[in-house]
Amino acid sequence: MKYFLLLLQACCFWCASLAVNAQTPTLEELRAVGLPLVEVTTVDGEEPTCEYVSPPEGCIGSGITNATKVPGRLRIYDNGGYIYDSGDYEKGVSGMTIKIRGNSSAYEPKKPFKVKLQKKADLLCRGDAAYKDKDWLLLKDEWFVRGGKVLHMMIGTETARCCGMPWQPEARFVNLMVNGDYRGVYMLCESVKRNENCRLDVGNTGYIVEHDPYWWNEAVYFSTTRHEKKYTFKYPDEEDVMEEQIDYIRGVIDQMEEALWTGDYPSLVDVDSWATWLMAHDILGTCDAAGSNIFLTKYDDTPDSKVMMGPLWDFDTIMENENKWATIHDNFDYYFHYLLSMAPDKGVALREAYRLQWENVGQYVPDQMVAFLRDFAASDEAVALQTSNIWDLVRWGYDTWFEPGETPSSINDMVQKAIDWFTERKTWMDEHVPAMTTGIHTLSSPSASSSSTLSNDSSPFTIYDLTGRPVSPCHRGVIISEGKAYISK
């Protein structure tokens, strides 16, 4: 009951904040600001809806179900005219459907969306038919924006690309209107799916699976034997996957887990992709280690096809583990902890691949990112994003969360913070990679709340968000610990 009362109080505060500063930009201002404007018009003005579900006992996370697919039309306005128009909705012919996506992020007033076109197109308008696809995402910054995280996805995906990940989703900043109502700044983004031309290059008999703490909210999943990790399907689609396919990929991951235990994993795992994935997170200093957004791919169902690490995803907590490895580097939520900390003799292949990737590629990434960020800061896009981000704050009432005299982080502030991060991170990585790759490895990631508002890093208490779900110690926003609400910055 006490959590419900706290949630009710927070909701009342939220509603009050939305009543203030209701000013929003005009259509003319949105078209002129310099970011593409995505205009969604649904049939009869219908809004996408969903139902909220809590996890079963012993599971984590809060999810959604029964997300309605609302038909309509999508247009993109840029540079003085429309550069894309889906046309009115006609099933299988034109138009699109839009639905709410996500898990806990869907609980917030500003929703993330998934768009499914009826006819393939490249919504990023790159001028190459190979990029055409039906599935697209409209992703948003995390709701607690005092820290200024609107650039995180751009920074995270670019870092991963520089590190040498085979594919990272392309995205760009846009403003979004739904049925004439301004919804704020979003990232129009490719989804993680099979598309051999432009996304994950997986064959017809291949697999894309996700290590997924929200498995309990999916119709199809499997559990591994040794470590009891839960995986869900990105390819084949869950409505298409057959029982023998589930048995096959479960067997593959079971073999992989056994091989990680014995040290024989190089015969089954693409070690270079694992090392690159981990190195990218270490450069980014990712705090989150809940185990979600870890994608494994297998090109086909032949023995020659090894298990590869898929793209990096979800960058809410990057640039937070100062003077520490990425949390998943030495956390029990995935296999890296065992290979790097608990089994130094069996982790040799991964550590050696990591060392080579750092020497050949990784050590240059921080400087590349500094140059990238400086170019971005000088761009017209950054100027347009600065104005649009303020509009977004006002639209959702976030501007009322600031103390008197406190101002939101500007885009230039965010860029400078990231430049400082990469500059300092290069020095830290240069010092610590040699020790890690020789097997001298100590646990360094925070094991409890790093919130400046909570008492200390050794707090044994479970932390909850306002929905009552347990959350990572890195969670930002309103949190509940020992029955009290705090602001975690």
XYZ file of C-alpha atoms in Angstrom:
489
model
C 0.000 0.000 0.000
C 2.818 2.441 0.827
C 4.231 2.016 -2.713
C 0.781 2.670 -4.167
C 0.438 5.886 -2.146
C 3.844 7.056 -3.300
C 2.898 6.275 -6.875
C -0.372 8.187 -6.449
C 1.470 11.195 -5.064
C 3.930 11.121 -7.956
C 1.104 10.884 -10.493
C -0.627 13.916 -8.924
C 2.621 15.851 -9.100
C 3.077 14.758 -12.712
C -0.413 15.868 -13.727
C 0.095 19.218 -12.039
C 3.340 19.747 -13.894
C 1.679 19.033 -17.229
C -0.801 21.812 -16.591
C 2.037 24.339 -16.482
C 3.904 25.699 -19.497
C 1.492 24.181 -21.999
C 3.002 26.239 -24.827
C 4.008 24.076 -27.784
C 5.542 24.970 -31.150
C 3.389 25.691 -34.164
C 3.460 23.539 -37.276
C 5.341 26.293 -39.074
C 7.970 26.444 -36.325
C 8.416 22.669 -36.390
C 8.893 22.653 -40.139
C 11.371 25.527 -40.010
C 13.517 24.474 -37.049
C 15.829 22.199 -39.043
C 14.977 18.659 -37.894
C 12.801 16.355 -39.999
C 9.185 16.415 -38.858
C 7.403 13.069 -38.708
C 3.656 13.570 -39.043
C 1.446 10.617 -38.089
C -2.274 10.819 -38.804
C -4.302 7.837 -37.676
C -7.676 6.702 -38.984
C -10.412 8.580 -37.087
C -7.727 10.109 -34.836
C -7.406 6.881 -32.840
C -4.598 6.793 -30.276
C -2.488 3.655 -29.723
C -3.162 2.073 -26.345
C -1.777 -0.768 -24.250
C -2.310 -2.559 -20.958
C 0.304 -2.693 -18.229
C 1.441 -5.942 -16.661
C 3.602 -6.768 -13.656
C 6.106 -9.607 -13.540
C 5.363 -12.942 -11.898
C 6.920 -13.557 -8.516
C 10.659 -14.005 -8.836
C 10.903 -12.100 -12.133
C 11.866 -8.506 -12.792
C 10.617 -5.643 -14.924
C 7.261 -4.159 -15.817
C 5.828 -4.659 -19.269
C 2.920 -3.996 -21.561
C 0.471 -6.218 -23.370
C -2.370 -5.861 -25.868
C -0.704 -2.926 -27.614
C -3.146 -1.828 -30.300
C -1.920 -1.456 -33.867
C -3.555 1.714 -35.118
C -3.684 2.254 -38.898
C -2.891 5.563 -40.499
C -0.573 7.643 -42.648
C 3.002 8.752 -42.035
C 4.714 11.669 -43.736
C 8.175 13.170 -43.216
C 8.729 16.862 -43.858
C 12.274 18.184 -44.358
C 14.072 20.900 -46.308
C 10.908 22.693 -47.348
C 8.819 19.737 -48.486
C 7.710 16.161 -47.894
C 10.488 13.649 -48.483
C 8.329 10.613 -47.663
C 4.617 9.833 -47.709
C 3.239 6.387 -46.898
C -0.162 7.273 -48.344
C -3.458 6.529 -46.647
C -3.834 3.159 -44.989
C -4.773 0.239 -47.210
C -3.757 -3.110 -45.846
C -0.816 -4.581 -47.742
C -0.722 -1.636 -50.140
C -0.043 1.696 -48.441
C -0.013 3.514 -45.113
C 1.235 2.098 -41.830
C 0.293 0.942 -38.367
C 1.684 2.423 -35.169
C 1.736 0.902 -31.701
C 3.297 1.577 -28.302
C 6.498 -0.393 -27.740
C 8.922 -0.908 -24.883
C 8.622 -2.138 -21.329
C 8.978 0.246 -18.383
C 9.539 3.140 -20.816
C 5.940 2.697 -22.007
C 4.682 3.630 -18.524
C 5.726 7.232 -19.016
C 3.470 9.880 -20.589
C 5.802 10.248 -23.561
C 5.563 6.880 -25.298
C 7.984 5.064 -27.586
C 6.421 3.660 -30.769
C 6.890 0.977 -33.387
C 5.826 1.729 -36.956
C 5.083 -0.976 -39.508
C 4.806 0.184 -43.099
C 2.517 -1.642 -45.497
C 5.091 -1.132 -48.242
C 8.849 -1.230 -47.655
C 10.651 2.107 -47.602
C 13.746 3.733 -46.138
C 12.417 6.297 -43.700
C 15.939 7.671 -43.289
C 15.918 8.517 -47.003
C 19.483 7.417 -47.750
C 18.907 6.992 -51.477
C 19.583 3.249 -51.663
C 16.803 0.698 -52.153
C 18.774 -1.812 -50.067
C 17.749 0.088 -46.923
C 14.048 -0.416 -47.474
C 12.184 -2.210 -44.704
C 8.751 -2.257 -43.108
C 9.748 -2.048 -39.436
C 10.847 1.252 -37.861
C 11.063 2.652 -34.355
C 10.410 6.031 -32.795
C 12.585 6.008 -29.672
C 12.643 8.624 -26.955
C 15.082 9.890 -24.401
C 14.581 8.401 -20.955
C 11.965 10.390 -19.067
C 14.202 11.782 -16.335
C 16.114 14.322 -18.414
C 17.869 16.466 -15.827
C 21.109 14.749 -16.767
C 20.640 15.558 -20.441
C 20.679 12.190 -22.184
C 19.126 13.066 -25.523
C 22.476 12.388 -27.255
C 23.069 8.999 -25.645
C 21.818 6.792 -28.454
C 23.769 8.735 -31.070
C 26.916 8.523 -28.950
C 26.433 4.843 -28.137
C 25.777 3.636 -31.665
C 28.616 5.695 -33.139
C 31.039 4.343 -30.536
C 30.001 0.774 -31.351
C 30.485 1.428 -35.065
C 33.947 2.849 -34.445
C 34.791 -0.234 -32.379
C 33.991 -2.447 -35.364
C 30.590 -3.963 -34.617
C 29.353 -5.499 -37.895
C 26.058 -3.605 -37.737
C 24.556 -0.894 -35.569
C 21.122 0.588 -36.261
C 21.055 3.899 -38.090
C 18.929 6.653 -36.586
C 18.369 10.387 -36.758
C 16.737 13.029 -34.622
C 13.213 14.035 -35.600
C 10.285 15.943 -34.149
C 7.053 13.956 -33.944
C 3.430 15.010 -34.319
C 0.555 12.564 -33.871
C -2.840 13.729 -35.065
C -1.674 17.335 -34.938
C -0.351 17.036 -31.360
C 3.365 17.694 -30.828
C 4.988 14.739 -29.007
C 8.603 15.900 -28.777
C 12.046 14.809 -29.974
C 12.504 11.187 -31.026
C 15.101 9.057 -32.733
C 13.713 7.577 -35.955
C 15.566 4.305 -35.917
C 16.071 0.953 -37.607
C 14.900 -2.001 -35.538
C 16.971 -5.041 -34.611
C 15.834 -7.613 -37.126
C 16.946 -9.797 -39.983
C 17.489 -7.943 -43.242
C 20.496 -9.316 -45.066
C 20.749 -6.169 -47.187
C 21.011 -3.558 -44.469
C 20.504 -4.879 -40.933
C 21.502 -8.202 -39.368
C 22.842 -10.492 -42.056
C 21.310 -13.804 -41.008
C 20.351 -16.545 -43.459
C 16.929 -18.125 -43.867
C 17.880 -20.898 -41.456
C 19.626 -18.546 -39.040
C 18.632 -17.108 -35.661
C 18.555 -13.839 -33.737
C 17.769 -14.290 -30.049
C 17.772 -11.847 -27.160
C 18.845 -12.502 -23.601
C 15.667 -11.075 -22.175
C 14.633 -10.397 -18.552
C 11.141 -9.716 -19.927
C 10.821 -13.291 -21.202
C 7.793 -13.753 -18.943
C 5.886 -11.291 -21.139
C 6.625 -13.104 -24.409
C 4.675 -15.975 -25.944
C 7.798 -17.894 -26.983
C 11.059 -18.219 -25.060
C 13.544 -20.840 -23.949
C 15.753 -21.367 -20.915
C 19.309 -22.683 -20.950
C 20.396 -25.611 -18.823
C 23.578 -24.652 -16.981
C 22.930 -20.967 -16.271
C 19.124 -20.843 -16.729
C 19.363 -17.777 -18.978
C 16.124 -16.851 -20.721
C 16.094 -16.005 -24.427
C 13.362 -14.710 -26.731
C 13.223 -14.577 -30.522
C 13.877 -11.736 -32.963
C 14.223 -14.171 -35.869
C 12.341 -16.288 -36.671
C 9.368 -14.228 -35.521
C 7.712 -15.781 -32.491
C 4.529 -16.457 -34.466
C 6.561 -18.381 -37.047
C 9.086 -20.248 -34.926
C 8.568 -24.018 -34.760
C 9.207 -26.324 -31.828
C 12.148 -27.988 -33.550
C 13.729 -24.570 -34.100
C 13.367 -23.752 -30.414
C 14.971 -27.094 -29.537
C 17.800 -26.471 -31.984
C 18.823 -23.009 -30.807
C 18.395 -24.031 -27.158
C 20.803 -26.862 -27.856
C 23.268 -24.471 -29.476
C 23.222 -22.072 -26.520
C 23.447 -25.003 -24.095
C 26.550 -26.206 -25.937
C 27.935 -22.699 -25.828
C 27.396 -22.428 -22.063
C 29.087 -25.767 -21.506
C 31.991 -24.698 -23.707
C 32.355 -21.439 -21.768
C 32.636 -23.558 -18.639
C 35.279 -25.884 -20.084
C 37.200 -23.249 -22.041
C 36.399 -24.788 -25.446
C 34.169 -21.902 -26.569
C 36.317 -20.634 -29.510
C 34.976 -23.544 -31.582
C 31.390 -22.341 -31.056
C 31.625 -18.597 -30.399
C 32.797 -15.776 -32.643
C 35.197 -14.534 -29.993
C 36.113 -11.362 -31.882
C 32.508 -10.139 -31.913
C 32.174 -10.836 -28.182
C 35.380 -8.955 -27.438
C 34.343 -6.017 -29.615
C 30.903 -5.808 -27.979
C 32.416 -5.846 -24.501
C 35.133 -3.342 -25.412
C 32.544 -0.905 -26.768
C 30.610 -1.066 -23.483
C 33.845 -0.596 -21.533
C 34.745 2.500 -23.559
C 31.228 3.795 -22.953
C 31.343 2.924 -19.249
C 27.842 1.433 -19.307
C 26.295 1.088 -15.866
C 23.249 -1.055 -16.691
C 23.792 -4.789 -16.368
C 20.267 -6.104 -16.027
C 20.936 -8.489 -18.896
C 18.518 -7.040 -21.441
C 19.327 -5.901 -24.948
C 21.940 -8.595 -25.500
C 21.438 -10.086 -28.933
C 23.056 -13.299 -30.167
C 23.016 -14.291 -33.820
C 23.768 -17.491 -35.705
C 23.949 -17.161 -39.463
C 22.454 -20.565 -40.266
C 21.851 -24.011 -38.800
C 25.162 -25.523 -39.929
C 28.041 -26.410 -37.578
C 30.254 -23.870 -39.364
C 28.111 -20.972 -38.132
C 29.321 -19.587 -34.800
C 27.378 -17.640 -32.201
C 28.049 -13.922 -32.679
C 27.255 -10.975 -30.462
C 24.689 -8.679 -32.011
C 24.488 -4.889 -31.889
C 24.728 -2.750 -28.778
C 21.378 -1.380 -27.689
C 19.930 0.809 -24.910
C 22.326 3.562 -23.872
C 20.502 5.172 -20.943
C 23.374 4.544 -18.525
C 26.490 5.126 -20.625
C 29.303 7.392 -19.378
C 28.448 6.602 -15.742
C 31.010 4.023 -14.587
C 33.852 6.459 -14.065
C 37.136 4.663 -13.352
C 35.322 1.334 -13.551
C 34.695 -1.296 -16.181
C 31.243 -1.475 -17.705
C 29.097 -3.157 -15.069
C 28.356 -6.226 -17.181
C 32.111 -6.725 -17.505
C 32.249 -8.204 -14.019
C 28.612 -8.785 -13.094
C 26.895 -12.146 -12.734
C 24.053 -11.219 -15.096
C 25.936 -12.572 -18.121
C 28.878 -14.814 -18.998
C 31.647 -12.196 -19.071
C 32.086 -12.222 -15.306
C 32.933 -15.899 -15.346
C 35.341 -15.689 -18.261
C 37.175 -12.592 -17.060
C 37.069 -12.826 -13.277
C 36.373 -16.355 -12.094
C 38.086 -18.521 -14.698
C 41.303 -16.786 -15.756
C 42.630 -19.897 -17.529
C 39.434 -20.338 -19.572
C 39.090 -16.677 -20.503
C 42.404 -16.516 -22.350
C 40.887 -16.521 -25.848
C 38.454 -13.707 -25.029
C 41.116 -11.637 -23.281
C 43.522 -12.061 -26.183
C 40.850 -11.060 -28.710
C 40.058 -8.063 -26.520
C 43.734 -7.049 -26.351
C 44.152 -7.221 -30.125
C 40.924 -5.311 -30.750
C 41.988 -2.616 -28.313
C 45.475 -2.301 -29.829
C 44.254 -2.338 -33.436
C 40.997 -0.409 -33.125
C 39.827 0.489 -29.629
C 42.606 2.849 -28.549
C 41.746 5.147 -31.448
C 37.998 5.217 -30.750
C 38.022 7.904 -28.005
C 39.824 10.358 -30.312
C 37.442 9.474 -33.154
C 34.485 10.163 -30.890
C 35.891 13.498 -29.775
C 36.233 14.558 -33.427
C 32.733 13.249 -34.198
C 31.220 15.172 -31.288
C 32.960 18.405 -32.207
C 31.658 18.128 -35.756
C 28.172 17.463 -34.440
C 28.286 20.443 -32.075
C 29.137 22.704 -35.029
C 26.303 21.353 -37.190
C 22.926 22.848 -38.019
C 21.400 19.650 -36.622
C 22.773 20.440 -33.150
C 21.303 23.961 -33.293
C 17.907 22.563 -34.319
C 18.089 19.902 -31.616
C 18.780 22.530 -28.961
C 15.544 24.368 -29.779
C 13.562 21.157 -30.190
C 14.775 19.724 -26.889
C 13.443 22.770 -25.028
C 10.098 22.356 -26.791
C 10.107 18.723 -25.654
C 10.796 19.689 -22.036
C 7.901 22.141 -22.075
C 5.534 19.742 -23.860
C 5.899 17.101 -21.171
C 6.265 19.413 -18.183
C 9.864 18.401 -17.514
C 10.864 22.067 -17.252
C 8.980 22.257 -13.940
C 11.306 19.667 -12.398
C 14.217 22.110 -12.216
C 15.083 24.092 -9.124
C 14.798 27.906 -9.252
C 17.727 29.224 -11.235
C 18.588 25.750 -12.578
C 18.515 25.336 -16.338
C 18.392 22.232 -18.540
C 21.632 20.936 -19.982
C 22.217 22.479 -23.389
C 23.286 20.368 -26.355
C 26.721 21.990 -26.099
C 26.863 21.012 -22.415
C 26.034 17.420 -23.320
C 28.652 17.380 -26.072
C 31.339 18.772 -23.779
C 30.492 16.253 -21.077
C 30.882 13.442 -23.608
C 34.171 14.886 -24.925
C 35.506 14.994 -21.378
C 34.367 11.413 -20.865
C 36.158 10.019 -23.928
C 39.311 12.029 -23.220
C 39.554 10.670 -19.691
C 38.379 7.195 -20.704
C 41.266 6.698 -23.123
C 43.761 7.253 -20.306
C 41.893 4.851 -18.016
C 41.576 2.130 -20.648
C 45.248 2.442 -21.651
C 46.139 1.731 -18.044
C 43.664 -1.044 -17.284
C 43.368 -3.100 -20.488
C 46.885 -4.606 -20.143
C 46.134 -5.745 -16.587
C 42.800 -7.258 -17.574
C 44.229 -9.080 -20.587
C 46.990 -10.686 -18.528
C 44.411 -12.162 -16.180
C 44.904 -9.652 -13.357
C 41.346 -8.563 -12.944
C 39.520 -7.192 -9.921
C 35.833 -6.545 -9.499
C 35.276 -2.834 -9.774
C 31.679 -2.163 -10.757
C 29.246 -0.795 -8.171
C 27.261 -3.494 -6.416
C 24.657 -1.229 -4.871
C 23.049 2.120 -5.431
C 25.302 4.821 -6.808
C 22.620 7.439 -6.186
C 23.968 10.609 -4.644
C 20.791 10.801 -2.576
C 20.989 7.351 -1.006
C 23.255 6.673 1.910
C 26.245 4.752 0.496
C 27.419 2.161 -2.011
C 26.911 -0.745 0.369
C 23.187 -0.332 0.854
C 21.615 -3.822 1.001
C 18.093 -2.610 0.237
C 16.201 -3.355 -2.958
C 15.466 -0.301 -5.099
C 12.126 0.135 -6.897
C 10.752 2.531 -9.471
C 7.307 4.113 -9.152
C 5.634 1.052 -10.673
C 7.007 -1.084 -7.848
C 9.446 -3.062 -9.998
C 13.043 -3.678 -8.827
C 15.472 -1.554 -10.836
C 19.191 -1.325 -11.470
C 21.295 0.688 -9.026
C 21.969 2.940 -12.044
C 18.292 3.857 -12.465
C 17.689 7.591 -12.767
C 14.535 9.335 -11.625
C 12.147 8.797 -8.720
C 13.079 5.628 -6.847
C 11.784 3.916 -3.708
C 14.026 2.350 -1.072
C 12.892 1.221 2.402
C 9.476 2.736 1.721
C 10.840 6.229 1.025
C 10.957 8.091 -2.301
C 14.205 9.608 -3.528
C 15.437 11.440 -6.601
C 18.343 9.545 -8.127
C 20.388 11.863 -10.335
